Amino acid sequence: MTEPHVAVWDNCLKIFKDNVNIQSYKTWFEPIRPIKLEGSVLTIEVPSQFFYEWLEEHYVTLLRKTIERELGKDARLEYSIVVENSSGFKSPYTINIPTFGNTPSKNPDVSVPINIGNSIKNPFVIPGLKKINIDPQLNPNYNFESFVEGDCNRLARSAGFAVANKPGGTSFNPLVIYGGVGLGKTHLAQAIGNQAKQNFNNKTVLYVSSEKFTNQFIDALKNNSINDFVHFYQLIDLLIIDDIQFFANKEKTQDIFFHIFNHLHQSGKQLVLTSDRPPKDLEGIEERLLSRFKWGLSADLQVPDFETRIAILEKKMHADGIELPRDVVEFVSYNIDTNIRELEGALISLLAQSSLNKKEIDLEIAKKIIKNFVKSISREVSIDFIQKMVCEHFHVPIEKVKEKTRKRAIVQARQLSMFLAKSYTKNSLKLIGKHFGGRDHSTVIHSCQAIQNLLDTDEEFRDSVDELKKKIQMSSIS
Ligand code: ADP
Ligand code: MG
């Protein structure tokens, strides 16, 4: 039989799952362990102090409501925080911090005096010896201010920000940022370094590409100075390694990195890694390294949506003191949806052309230039066109999406058509509703939400929609 605290927690998990997105659920709720239930006091174990603070800051209301629903008005939640000692082993004792229930305030005093008294002095640091000055190799332009936030990068950005404010002190260690080319991995990784440097001037921060790390290692091998190489890296408080996929099949480099990683991690130092694919898909990387990458958090960067692309272009223009008409910005953002580097490339071609021709850029010129830039320009797609594509893709008769049928397959095709019409056309919600048998705008909003939920949770559906999107884009190129 399931023990009561487990059963209660299982019920809570179902509610959490319905109320937060899947990525947040995995990050913040799955790692929690129910420990015991005494009366109406439920004790849960969380991996770290930071984890606890994050839950309290972001999910206190959800937690409270859910627990009260399960255990009644007197419900209380107690946290038990696993303390990791500096050798990385989980210590058996935990700290109980009572939270809501007896503390009516939203955020109970999170700075409860916790004296864990287990900080072991690092025997390698000689007291009084000044730290050597290491150039962090950071580009100051890659900072958080210039990094535009959007749905495409929210988790990675906020985790990165948390890490910069508490290097080594969060559960995001290592923080692995992954995503396709030109989506902002280097920018974000450097922003973390810059921010950490700004917050903690005395911390040693180092940004290095995996190629540079490999080359330094090979030089060290040649010069018989491996010890110096390793000692140097062991001095770093925040080590950022960019594009770790290039470590693939370099066994010796992986080996040395493994030792450095362990040393840093065990001494509570922070690692930030970037990769062009999720750690689980990295080939040619040793299992023991891969398993370590999973100790922290892997967060992805996706292709930004239309609005975020506009915001990025505007930020770039602002930084460079350039102004472009709004319709030009929209046109460029609409047509260049591959990655941010291309978006910037398009902006640069526009500026180059206009200064060459000594002409202000208007939509007309922009169209010409961008046409050469991407070679193919997508026409504005119509709602009818989207309906046709969706219905073909899902084998649903097109007239049905305009009727009131409540059959599941048809409802889904209808909702997806509305969703795509919202993302691909500039029609108002009202007009979109009209195309589906005169439905109102709130139905369209509801449909978009339903589809977004499905996309967030159902991989198969997401793949199918991605395929459909490609078809729509291909067929709409003139
Ligand atoms: P990656 O390392 O993933 O290939 P980069 O970090 O080099 O990508 O980013 C490519 C370009 O796009 C850079 O000039 C960067 O400043 C810009 N960029 C990426 N993401 C953002 C963002 N969210 N906001 C503003 N600029 C961005
Ligand atoms: Mg990069």
Short mmCIF file of C-alpha atoms and ligand atoms in Angstrom, two decimals:
data_model
loop_
_atom_site.label_atom_id
_atom_site.label_comp_id
_atom_site.label_asym_id
_atom_site.label_seq_id
_atom_site.Cartn_x
_atom_site.Cartn_y
_atom_site.Cartn_z
CA MET A 1 0.00 0.00 0.00
CA THR A 2 1.21 3.50 -0.75
CA GLU A 3 2.22 5.42 2.33
CA PRO A 4 0.00 8.42 3.12
CA HIS A 5 2.63 11.10 2.47
CA VAL A 6 3.43 9.55 -0.89
CA ALA A 7 -0.22 9.31 -1.83
CA VAL A 8 -0.88 12.93 -0.83
CA TRP A 9 2.15 14.10 -2.76
CA ASP A 10 1.17 12.12 -5.84
CA ASN A 11 -2.16 13.92 -5.85
CA CYS A 12 -0.42 17.25 -5.50
CA LEU A 13 1.89 16.44 -8.39
CA LYS A 14 -1.07 15.92 -10.69
CA ILE A 15 -2.30 19.39 -9.86
CA PHE A 16 1.13 20.96 -10.33
CA LYS A 17 1.45 19.26 -13.67
CA ASP A 18 -1.77 20.88 -14.82
CA ASN A 19 -0.73 24.30 -13.64
CA VAL A 20 2.82 24.81 -14.77
CA ASN A 21 4.52 24.13 -18.06
CA ILE A 22 6.27 20.86 -18.55
CA GLN A 23 9.80 22.24 -18.36
CA SER A 24 9.09 23.99 -15.05
CA TYR A 25 7.37 20.90 -13.74
CA LYS A 26 10.41 18.78 -14.51
CA THR A 27 12.79 21.30 -13.04
CA TRP A 28 10.93 22.29 -9.90
CA PHE A 29 8.48 19.58 -8.95
CA GLU A 30 9.87 16.26 -10.07
CA PRO A 31 13.00 16.50 -7.88
CA ILE A 32 10.94 16.97 -4.70
CA ARG A 33 10.58 13.94 -2.40
CA PRO A 34 7.77 13.58 0.11
CA ILE A 35 9.23 12.58 3.49
CA LYS A 36 6.46 12.30 6.01
CA LEU A 37 2.99 13.34 6.96
CA GLU A 38 2.18 14.13 10.58
CA GLY A 39 -1.34 15.32 11.12
CA SER A 40 -1.74 18.00 8.52
CA VAL A 41 1.97 18.76 8.26
CA LEU A 42 3.58 17.44 5.13
CA THR A 43 7.35 17.41 4.91
CA ILE A 44 9.04 17.47 1.54
CA GLU A 45 12.69 17.23 0.70
CA VAL A 46 14.25 19.63 -1.76
CA PRO A 47 17.77 19.39 -3.22
CA SER A 48 19.10 22.74 -2.02
CA GLN A 49 18.49 25.98 -0.20
CA PHE A 50 18.28 27.76 -3.51
CA PHE A 51 15.70 25.31 -4.74
CA TYR A 52 13.60 26.03 -1.67
CA GLU A 53 13.90 29.77 -2.17
CA TRP A 54 12.90 29.48 -5.79
CA LEU A 55 9.82 27.44 -4.92
CA GLU A 56 8.80 29.96 -2.31
CA GLU A 57 9.35 32.86 -4.62
CA HIS A 58 7.58 31.45 -7.64
CA TYR A 59 5.18 28.79 -6.56
CA VAL A 60 4.14 29.62 -3.01
CA THR A 61 0.49 30.21 -3.90
CA LEU A 62 0.19 27.11 -6.00
CA LEU A 63 1.85 25.04 -3.29
CA ARG A 64 -0.34 26.45 -0.57
CA LYS A 65 -3.60 26.02 -2.45
CA THR A 66 -2.74 22.52 -3.51
CA ILE A 67 -1.69 21.36 -0.06
CA GLU A 68 -4.77 22.92 1.48
CA ARG A 69 -6.92 21.17 -1.03
CA GLU A 70 -5.38 17.85 -0.08
CA LEU A 71 -5.05 18.31 3.67
CA GLY A 72 -7.55 20.97 4.65
CA LYS A 73 -7.27 24.48 5.97
CA ASP A 74 -4.73 23.64 8.68
CA ALA A 75 -2.32 22.22 6.16
CA ARG A 76 1.31 23.07 6.61
CA LEU A 77 4.30 22.34 4.50
CA GLU A 78 7.74 21.81 5.89
CA TYR A 79 10.85 21.75 3.80
CA SER A 80 13.75 19.56 4.41
CA ILE A 81 16.83 20.72 2.60
CA VAL A 82 19.52 18.32 1.58
CA VAL A 83 22.87 19.73 2.47
CA GLU A 84 25.70 18.89 0.19
CA ASN A 85 29.09 18.99 1.75
CA SER A 86 32.02 20.16 -0.25
CA SER A 87 32.99 16.75 -1.50
CA GLY A 88 29.68 16.54 -3.28
CA PHE A 89 28.23 13.80 -1.13
CA LYS A 90 24.79 14.27 0.23
CA SER A 91 24.89 14.63 3.94
CA PRO A 92 22.34 12.55 5.82
CA TYR A 93 20.98 15.37 7.92
CA THR A 94 18.44 17.87 6.82
CA ILE A 95 17.14 21.18 8.02
CA ASN A 96 13.49 21.72 8.59
CA ILE A 97 12.13 25.06 7.68
CA PRO A 98 8.49 25.51 8.46
CA THR A 99 6.78 27.59 5.89
CA PHE A 100 3.23 28.78 5.39
CA GLY A 101 0.63 27.72 7.86
CA ASN A 102 2.16 29.37 10.86
CA THR A 103 3.77 32.13 8.85
CA PRO A 104 1.05 34.11 7.14
CA SER A 105 3.42 36.24 5.06
CA LYS A 106 3.86 35.38 1.39
CA ASN A 107 7.53 34.75 1.69
CA PRO A 108 8.56 33.47 5.06
CA ASP A 109 11.88 34.69 6.27
CA VAL A 110 14.10 32.78 3.93
CA SER A 111 17.24 33.88 5.65
CA VAL A 112 16.54 31.66 8.65
CA PRO A 113 19.84 31.24 10.38
CA ILE A 114 21.20 28.04 9.05
CA ASN A 115 24.57 27.10 10.34
CA ILE A 116 25.49 23.95 8.61
CA GLY A 117 29.05 24.12 9.84
CA ASN A 118 30.35 21.78 7.23
CA SER A 119 32.49 24.10 5.17
CA ILE A 120 35.71 22.28 4.76
CA LYS A 121 38.72 24.42 4.04
CA ASN A 122 40.33 23.75 0.74
CA PRO A 123 43.83 22.49 1.54
CA PHE A 124 45.21 23.85 -1.73
CA VAL A 125 44.53 27.47 -1.02
CA ILE A 126 47.45 28.89 0.83
CA PRO A 127 46.26 31.62 3.17
CA GLY A 128 47.50 35.06 2.29
CA LEU A 129 48.43 34.15 -1.25
CA LYS A 130 46.87 36.59 -3.66
CA LYS A 131 44.87 35.17 -6.51
CA ILE A 132 46.46 35.67 -9.85
CA ASN A 133 44.67 37.99 -12.20
CA ILE A 134 43.00 36.12 -15.01
CA ASP A 135 41.49 37.92 -17.98
CA PRO A 136 37.97 36.50 -18.22
CA GLN A 137 37.97 36.73 -22.06
CA LEU A 138 34.53 38.27 -22.07
CA ASN A 139 32.97 40.56 -24.64
CA PRO A 140 31.27 43.33 -22.64
CA ASN A 141 28.55 43.74 -25.29
CA TYR A 142 27.22 40.30 -24.53
CA ASN A 143 25.31 41.15 -21.39
CA PHE A 144 21.84 40.61 -19.97
CA GLU A 145 20.67 44.11 -20.91
CA SER A 146 21.28 43.43 -24.59
CA PHE A 147 19.78 39.94 -24.43
CA VAL A 148 16.11 40.13 -25.30
CA GLU A 149 13.87 37.86 -23.30
CA GLY A 150 11.14 35.81 -24.97
CA ASP A 151 9.36 32.49 -24.66
CA CYS A 152 12.16 31.02 -26.72
CA ASN A 153 14.78 31.62 -24.03
CA ARG A 154 12.94 32.27 -20.78
CA LEU A 155 14.12 29.27 -18.78
CA ALA A 156 17.72 29.48 -19.98
CA ARG A 157 17.84 33.18 -19.35
CA SER A 158 16.40 33.07 -15.85
CA ALA A 159 18.55 30.11 -14.87
CA GLY A 160 21.56 31.98 -16.27
CA PHE A 161 20.65 35.04 -14.30
CA ALA A 162 20.27 33.02 -11.11
CA VAL A 163 23.67 31.44 -11.69
CA ALA A 164 25.31 34.82 -12.26
CA ASN A 165 23.92 36.05 -8.98
CA LYS A 166 24.96 32.97 -7.03
CA PRO A 167 27.71 31.13 -8.87
CA GLY A 168 28.04 27.63 -7.48
CA GLY A 169 25.18 28.29 -5.09
CA THR A 170 22.23 27.08 -7.11
CA SER A 171 21.11 23.66 -8.21
CA PHE A 172 21.97 24.65 -11.78
CA ASN A 173 25.48 23.27 -11.69
CA PRO A 174 26.49 22.70 -14.34
CA LEU A 175 24.17 24.89 -16.33
CA VAL A 176 24.05 23.51 -19.86
CA ILE A 177 22.66 25.90 -22.48
CA TYR A 178 21.87 24.23 -25.75
CA GLY A 179 20.32 25.18 -29.06
CA GLY A 180 20.93 25.56 -32.78
CA VAL A 181 23.38 27.87 -34.44
CA GLY A 182 22.88 31.61 -34.01
CA LEU A 183 20.29 31.35 -31.28
CA GLY A 184 22.26 33.12 -28.56
CA LYS A 185 24.24 30.47 -26.67
CA THR A 186 27.48 32.41 -26.71
CA HIS A 187 25.72 35.66 -25.92
CA LEU A 188 23.91 34.20 -22.91
CA ALA A 189 26.93 32.31 -21.62
CA GLN A 190 29.01 35.48 -21.79
CA ALA A 191 26.24 37.50 -20.18
CA ILE A 192 26.42 35.15 -17.20
CA GLY A 193 30.17 35.76 -16.99
CA ASN A 194 29.85 39.52 -17.28
CA GLN A 195 27.08 39.68 -14.71
CA ALA A 196 28.96 37.48 -12.25
CA LYS A 197 32.06 39.63 -12.68
CA GLN A 198 29.99 42.71 -12.01
CA ASN A 199 28.45 41.17 -8.89
CA PHE A 200 31.58 39.60 -7.51
CA ASN A 201 34.66 41.43 -8.58
CA ASN A 202 36.93 39.08 -6.66
CA LYS A 203 35.66 35.94 -8.33
CA THR A 204 37.72 34.47 -11.11
CA VAL A 205 35.64 34.08 -14.24
CA LEU A 206 36.84 32.49 -17.44
CA TYR A 207 35.19 32.07 -20.81
CA VAL A 208 36.82 29.64 -23.18
CA SER A 209 35.71 27.86 -26.31
CA SER A 210 36.11 24.11 -26.32
CA GLU A 211 38.55 24.42 -29.24
CA LYS A 212 40.75 26.78 -27.32
CA PHE A 213 40.62 24.53 -24.29
CA THR A 214 41.64 21.59 -26.48
CA ASN A 215 44.49 23.51 -28.09
CA GLN A 216 45.80 24.69 -24.74
CA PHE A 217 45.70 21.13 -23.55
CA ILE A 218 47.63 19.87 -26.57
CA ASP A 219 50.25 22.58 -26.05
CA ALA A 220 50.50 21.58 -22.40
CA LEU A 221 51.05 17.98 -23.46
CA LYS A 222 53.84 19.03 -25.81
CA ASN A 223 55.46 21.27 -23.23
CA ASN A 224 55.14 18.82 -20.42
CA SER A 225 53.10 21.29 -18.42
CA ILE A 226 49.89 19.39 -17.79
CA ASN A 227 50.06 20.13 -14.09
CA ASP A 228 50.14 23.84 -14.70
CA PHE A 229 47.25 23.54 -17.10
CA VAL A 230 45.12 21.66 -14.60
CA HIS A 231 46.05 23.92 -11.70
CA PHE A 232 45.19 26.97 -13.72
CA TYR A 233 41.70 25.70 -14.46
CA GLN A 234 41.19 24.62 -10.89
CA LEU A 235 41.59 28.24 -9.80
CA ILE A 236 38.48 29.36 -11.66
CA ASP A 237 35.30 30.21 -9.75
CA LEU A 238 33.06 30.38 -12.80
CA LEU A 239 34.19 28.41 -15.81
CA ILE A 240 32.29 28.86 -19.05
CA ILE A 241 33.04 26.44 -21.89
CA ASP A 242 31.40 27.18 -25.20
CA ASP A 243 30.38 24.53 -27.73
CA ILE A 244 31.27 21.39 -25.83
CA GLN A 245 30.07 19.30 -28.77
CA PHE A 246 33.61 19.80 -30.12
CA PHE A 247 34.94 17.63 -27.30
CA ALA A 248 33.42 14.69 -29.17
CA ASN A 249 35.87 11.85 -29.76
CA LYS A 250 38.72 13.73 -28.06
CA GLU A 251 39.29 11.24 -25.31
CA LYS A 252 42.33 12.81 -23.66
CA THR A 253 40.72 16.23 -23.60
CA GLN A 254 37.57 14.77 -22.12
CA ASP A 255 39.63 13.01 -19.53
CA ILE A 256 41.36 16.14 -18.35
CA PHE A 257 38.11 18.08 -18.46
CA PHE A 258 36.51 15.38 -16.34
CA HIS A 259 39.10 15.97 -13.60
CA ILE A 260 38.76 19.70 -13.78
CA PHE A 261 34.99 19.43 -13.73
CA ASN A 262 35.03 17.23 -10.65
CA HIS A 263 37.42 19.46 -8.80
CA LEU A 264 35.44 22.60 -9.52
CA HIS A 265 32.08 21.04 -8.81
CA GLN A 266 33.24 19.58 -5.54
CA SER A 267 34.63 22.90 -4.41
CA GLY A 268 31.32 24.58 -5.08
CA LYS A 269 32.53 26.37 -8.21
CA GLN A 270 30.20 27.05 -11.09
CA LEU A 271 30.30 25.52 -14.55
CA VAL A 272 28.40 26.86 -17.53
CA LEU A 273 28.52 24.81 -20.71
CA THR A 274 26.96 25.34 -24.11
CA SER A 275 26.20 22.78 -26.74
CA ASP A 276 24.48 22.68 -30.10
CA ARG A 277 22.27 19.80 -28.96
CA PRO A 278 20.86 18.40 -25.72
CA PRO A 279 23.44 16.49 -23.66
CA LYS A 280 21.63 13.21 -24.22
CA ASP A 281 22.20 13.54 -27.97
CA LEU A 282 25.91 14.31 -27.74
CA GLU A 283 27.79 11.59 -29.51
CA GLY A 284 31.41 10.71 -28.87
CA ILE A 285 31.32 12.04 -25.31
CA GLU A 286 32.06 9.67 -22.45
CA GLU A 287 29.16 8.49 -20.38
CA ARG A 288 30.71 9.66 -17.12
CA LEU A 289 30.84 13.22 -18.45
CA LEU A 290 27.33 13.08 -19.86
CA SER A 291 25.97 11.87 -16.55
CA ARG A 292 27.64 14.83 -14.84
CA PHE A 293 26.08 17.27 -17.27
CA LYS A 294 22.75 16.03 -16.01
CA TRP A 295 23.55 16.96 -12.41
CA GLY A 296 22.47 20.50 -13.01
CA LEU A 297 20.06 22.00 -15.46
CA SER A 298 19.93 21.77 -19.24
CA ALA A 299 17.94 24.58 -20.77
CA ASP A 300 17.38 25.17 -24.46
CA LEU A 301 17.24 28.19 -26.70
CA GLN A 302 14.66 28.05 -29.44
CA VAL A 303 13.99 30.07 -32.54
CA PRO A 304 12.41 33.31 -31.36
CA ASP A 305 8.84 34.05 -32.37
CA PHE A 306 7.87 37.00 -34.55
CA GLU A 307 7.40 39.49 -31.68
CA THR A 308 10.71 38.56 -30.08
CA ARG A 309 12.45 38.93 -33.44
CA ILE A 310 11.06 42.45 -33.72
CA ALA A 311 12.23 43.24 -30.19
CA ILE A 312 15.71 41.93 -30.98
CA LEU A 313 15.99 43.99 -34.15
CA GLU A 314 14.82 47.09 -32.35
CA LYS A 315 17.29 46.57 -29.56
CA LYS A 316 20.12 46.17 -32.08
CA MET A 317 19.06 49.29 -33.95
CA HIS A 318 18.83 51.24 -30.77
CA ALA A 319 22.29 50.12 -29.69
CA ASP A 320 23.71 51.21 -33.04
CA GLY A 321 21.74 54.45 -33.12
CA ILE A 322 19.85 53.48 -36.26
CA GLU A 323 16.22 54.06 -37.04
CA LEU A 324 14.15 52.10 -39.52
CA PRO A 325 10.47 52.43 -40.35
CA ARG A 326 8.27 50.06 -38.40
CA ASP A 327 6.99 48.28 -41.51
CA VAL A 328 10.56 47.52 -42.57
CA VAL A 329 11.37 46.05 -39.17
CA GLU A 330 8.24 43.93 -39.34
CA PHE A 331 8.99 42.82 -42.85
CA VAL A 332 12.50 41.70 -41.96
CA SER A 333 11.40 39.96 -38.74
CA TYR A 334 8.58 38.24 -40.55
CA ASN A 335 10.70 36.87 -43.35
CA ILE A 336 13.86 35.93 -41.51
CA ASP A 337 12.88 33.33 -39.02
CA THR A 338 15.85 30.98 -39.05
CA ASN A 339 18.09 32.42 -36.39
CA ILE A 340 19.21 35.63 -34.81
CA ARG A 341 22.53 35.81 -36.54
CA GLU A 342 20.77 35.88 -39.92
CA LEU A 343 18.42 38.52 -38.63
CA GLU A 344 21.39 40.67 -37.75
CA GLY A 345 22.98 39.86 -41.10
CA ALA A 346 19.88 41.13 -42.89
CA LEU A 347 19.94 44.34 -40.89
CA ILE A 348 23.57 44.88 -41.80
CA SER A 349 22.89 44.34 -45.53
CA LEU A 350 20.08 46.87 -45.35
CA LEU A 351 22.32 49.45 -43.76
CA ALA A 352 25.18 48.75 -46.13
CA GLN A 353 22.95 49.13 -49.17
CA SER A 354 21.33 52.29 -47.95
CA SER A 355 24.63 53.97 -47.19
CA LEU A 356 25.99 52.86 -50.56
CA ASN A 357 22.99 54.25 -52.43
CA LYS A 358 22.61 57.19 -50.06
CA LYS A 359 18.94 56.42 -49.79
CA GLU A 360 16.64 56.06 -46.82
CA ILE A 361 15.37 52.54 -46.40
CA ASP A 362 11.71 52.05 -47.07
CA LEU A 363 9.66 48.91 -47.48
CA GLU A 364 10.24 48.87 -51.23
CA ILE A 365 14.02 48.81 -50.92
CA ALA A 366 13.88 46.43 -47.99
CA LYS A 367 11.90 43.95 -50.07
CA LYS A 368 14.48 44.02 -52.84
CA ILE A 369 17.42 43.59 -50.55
CA ILE A 370 15.87 40.93 -48.36
CA LYS A 371 14.76 39.05 -51.41
CA ASN A 372 18.39 38.66 -52.41
CA PHE A 373 19.30 37.90 -48.88
CA VAL A 374 16.98 34.98 -48.34
CA LYS A 375 16.43 34.25 -52.04
CA SER A 376 12.87 33.30 -51.28
CA ILE A 377 10.26 35.48 -49.78
CA SER A 378 7.16 34.07 -48.29
CA ARG A 379 3.87 35.53 -49.37
CA GLU A 380 1.34 36.45 -46.76
CA VAL A 381 -0.56 33.22 -46.15
CA SER A 382 -4.32 33.40 -45.95
CA ILE A 383 -6.61 31.80 -43.40
CA ASP A 384 -8.23 29.73 -46.16
CA PHE A 385 -4.85 28.46 -47.23
CA ILE A 386 -4.03 27.42 -43.67
CA GLN A 387 -7.36 25.65 -43.27
CA LYS A 388 -6.69 23.74 -46.46
CA MET A 389 -3.20 22.69 -45.41
CA VAL A 390 -4.28 21.61 -41.93
CA CYS A 391 -7.24 19.62 -43.20
CA GLU A 392 -5.13 17.89 -45.82
CA HIS A 393 -2.48 17.08 -43.25
CA PHE A 394 -4.94 15.57 -40.79
CA HIS A 395 -7.32 14.10 -43.39
CA VAL A 396 -10.30 16.08 -42.24
CA PRO A 397 -12.95 17.45 -44.64
CA ILE A 398 -12.45 21.20 -44.85
CA GLU A 399 -16.10 22.20 -44.49
CA LYS A 400 -16.21 20.50 -41.10
CA VAL A 401 -13.87 23.00 -39.44
CA LYS A 402 -16.36 25.72 -40.27
CA GLU A 403 -19.23 23.82 -38.68
CA LYS A 404 -20.10 23.09 -35.08
CA THR A 405 -18.97 19.45 -35.02
CA ARG A 406 -17.48 18.44 -31.66
CA LYS A 407 -15.69 15.35 -32.93
CA ARG A 408 -12.21 15.27 -31.45
CA ALA A 409 -10.22 15.12 -34.69
CA ILE A 410 -12.22 17.99 -36.14
CA VAL A 411 -12.01 20.11 -33.03
CA GLN A 412 -8.28 19.68 -33.08
CA ALA A 413 -7.95 20.56 -36.76
CA ARG A 414 -10.14 23.62 -36.16
CA GLN A 415 -8.15 24.75 -33.15
CA LEU A 416 -4.84 24.19 -34.91
CA SER A 417 -6.00 26.16 -37.95
CA MET A 418 -6.93 29.05 -35.69
CA PHE A 419 -3.60 28.81 -33.92
CA LEU A 420 -1.65 28.86 -37.19
CA ALA A 421 -3.81 31.64 -38.57
CA LYS A 422 -2.90 33.64 -35.49
CA SER A 423 0.82 33.00 -35.92
CA TYR A 424 1.08 33.26 -39.70
CA THR A 425 -1.35 35.99 -40.63
CA LYS A 426 -1.90 39.47 -39.32
CA ASN A 427 -5.66 39.01 -39.10
CA SER A 428 -7.49 40.03 -35.95
CA LEU A 429 -8.89 37.38 -33.64
CA LYS A 430 -12.35 38.54 -34.62
CA LEU A 431 -11.69 37.98 -38.30
CA ILE A 432 -10.13 34.60 -37.68
CA GLY A 433 -13.20 33.54 -35.69
CA LYS A 434 -15.38 34.66 -38.57
CA HIS A 435 -13.61 32.24 -40.92
CA PHE A 436 -14.57 29.34 -38.70
CA GLY A 437 -18.33 29.57 -38.95
CA GLY A 438 -18.64 32.88 -37.12
CA ARG A 439 -17.04 32.04 -33.81
CA ASP A 440 -16.06 34.86 -31.48
CA HIS A 441 -12.61 36.04 -30.49
CA SER A 442 -12.63 34.32 -27.10
CA THR A 443 -13.05 30.97 -28.84
CA VAL A 444 -9.98 31.75 -30.92
CA ILE A 445 -7.98 32.62 -27.81
CA HIS A 446 -9.14 29.46 -26.12
CA SER A 447 -8.16 27.40 -29.17
CA CYS A 448 -4.71 28.94 -29.32
CA GLN A 449 -4.19 28.13 -25.65
CA ALA A 450 -5.38 24.58 -26.08
CA ILE A 451 -2.95 24.05 -28.95
CA GLN A 452 -0.09 25.67 -27.08
CA ASN A 453 -0.71 23.30 -24.16
CA LEU A 454 -0.66 20.36 -26.51
CA LEU A 455 2.53 21.58 -28.17
CA ASP A 456 4.15 21.95 -24.75
CA THR A 457 3.20 18.50 -23.59
CA ASP A 458 2.78 16.20 -26.56
CA GLU A 459 5.93 15.52 -28.50
CA GLU A 460 4.24 13.58 -31.26
CA PHE A 461 1.77 16.36 -31.86
CA ARG A 462 4.59 18.90 -31.86
CA ASP A 463 6.51 16.95 -34.48
CA SER A 464 3.45 16.66 -36.63
CA VAL A 465 2.80 20.39 -36.38
CA ASP A 466 6.43 21.16 -37.20
CA GLU A 467 6.12 19.11 -40.35
CA LEU A 468 2.93 20.90 -41.25
CA LYS A 469 4.53 24.29 -40.63
CA LYS A 470 7.30 23.38 -43.03
CA LYS A 471 4.76 22.45 -45.68
CA ILE A 472 2.97 25.74 -45.22
CA GLN A 473 6.19 27.71 -45.47
CA MET A 474 7.38 25.83 -48.53
CA SER A 475 4.09 26.20 -50.36
CA SER A 476 3.87 29.89 -49.64
CA ILE A 477 7.24 30.84 -51.10
CA SER A 478 6.93 32.78 -54.29
P1 ADP B 1 25.18 30.89 -30.91
O1 ADP B 1 26.33 30.94 -29.96
O2 ADP B 1 24.01 30.15 -30.34
O3 ADP B 1 25.51 30.41 -32.27
P2 ADP B 1 25.28 33.76 -30.63
O4 ADP B 1 25.28 33.86 -29.14
O5 ADP B 1 26.58 33.97 -31.29
O6 ADP B 1 24.65 32.37 -31.09
O7 ADP B 1 24.19 34.76 -31.19
C1 ADP B 1 24.16 35.21 -32.53
C2 ADP B 1 23.83 36.69 -32.56
O8 ADP B 1 22.50 36.88 -32.13
C3 ADP B 1 24.70 37.49 -31.60
O9 ADP B 1 25.04 38.70 -32.23
C4 ADP B 1 23.81 37.76 -30.42
O10 ADP B 1 24.10 39.00 -29.81
C5 ADP B 1 22.45 37.79 -31.03
N1 ADP B 1 21.42 37.31 -30.10
C6 ADP B 1 21.12 36.03 -29.81
N2 ADP B 1 20.13 35.94 -28.92
C7 ADP B 1 19.75 37.19 -28.65
C8 ADP B 1 18.75 37.77 -27.81
N3 ADP B 1 17.91 37.01 -27.09
N4 ADP B 1 18.66 39.11 -27.76
C9 ADP B 1 19.49 39.88 -28.50
N5 ADP B 1 20.43 39.41 -29.32
C10 ADP B 1 20.58 38.09 -29.40
MG MG B 2 28.33 30.38 -30.22
#
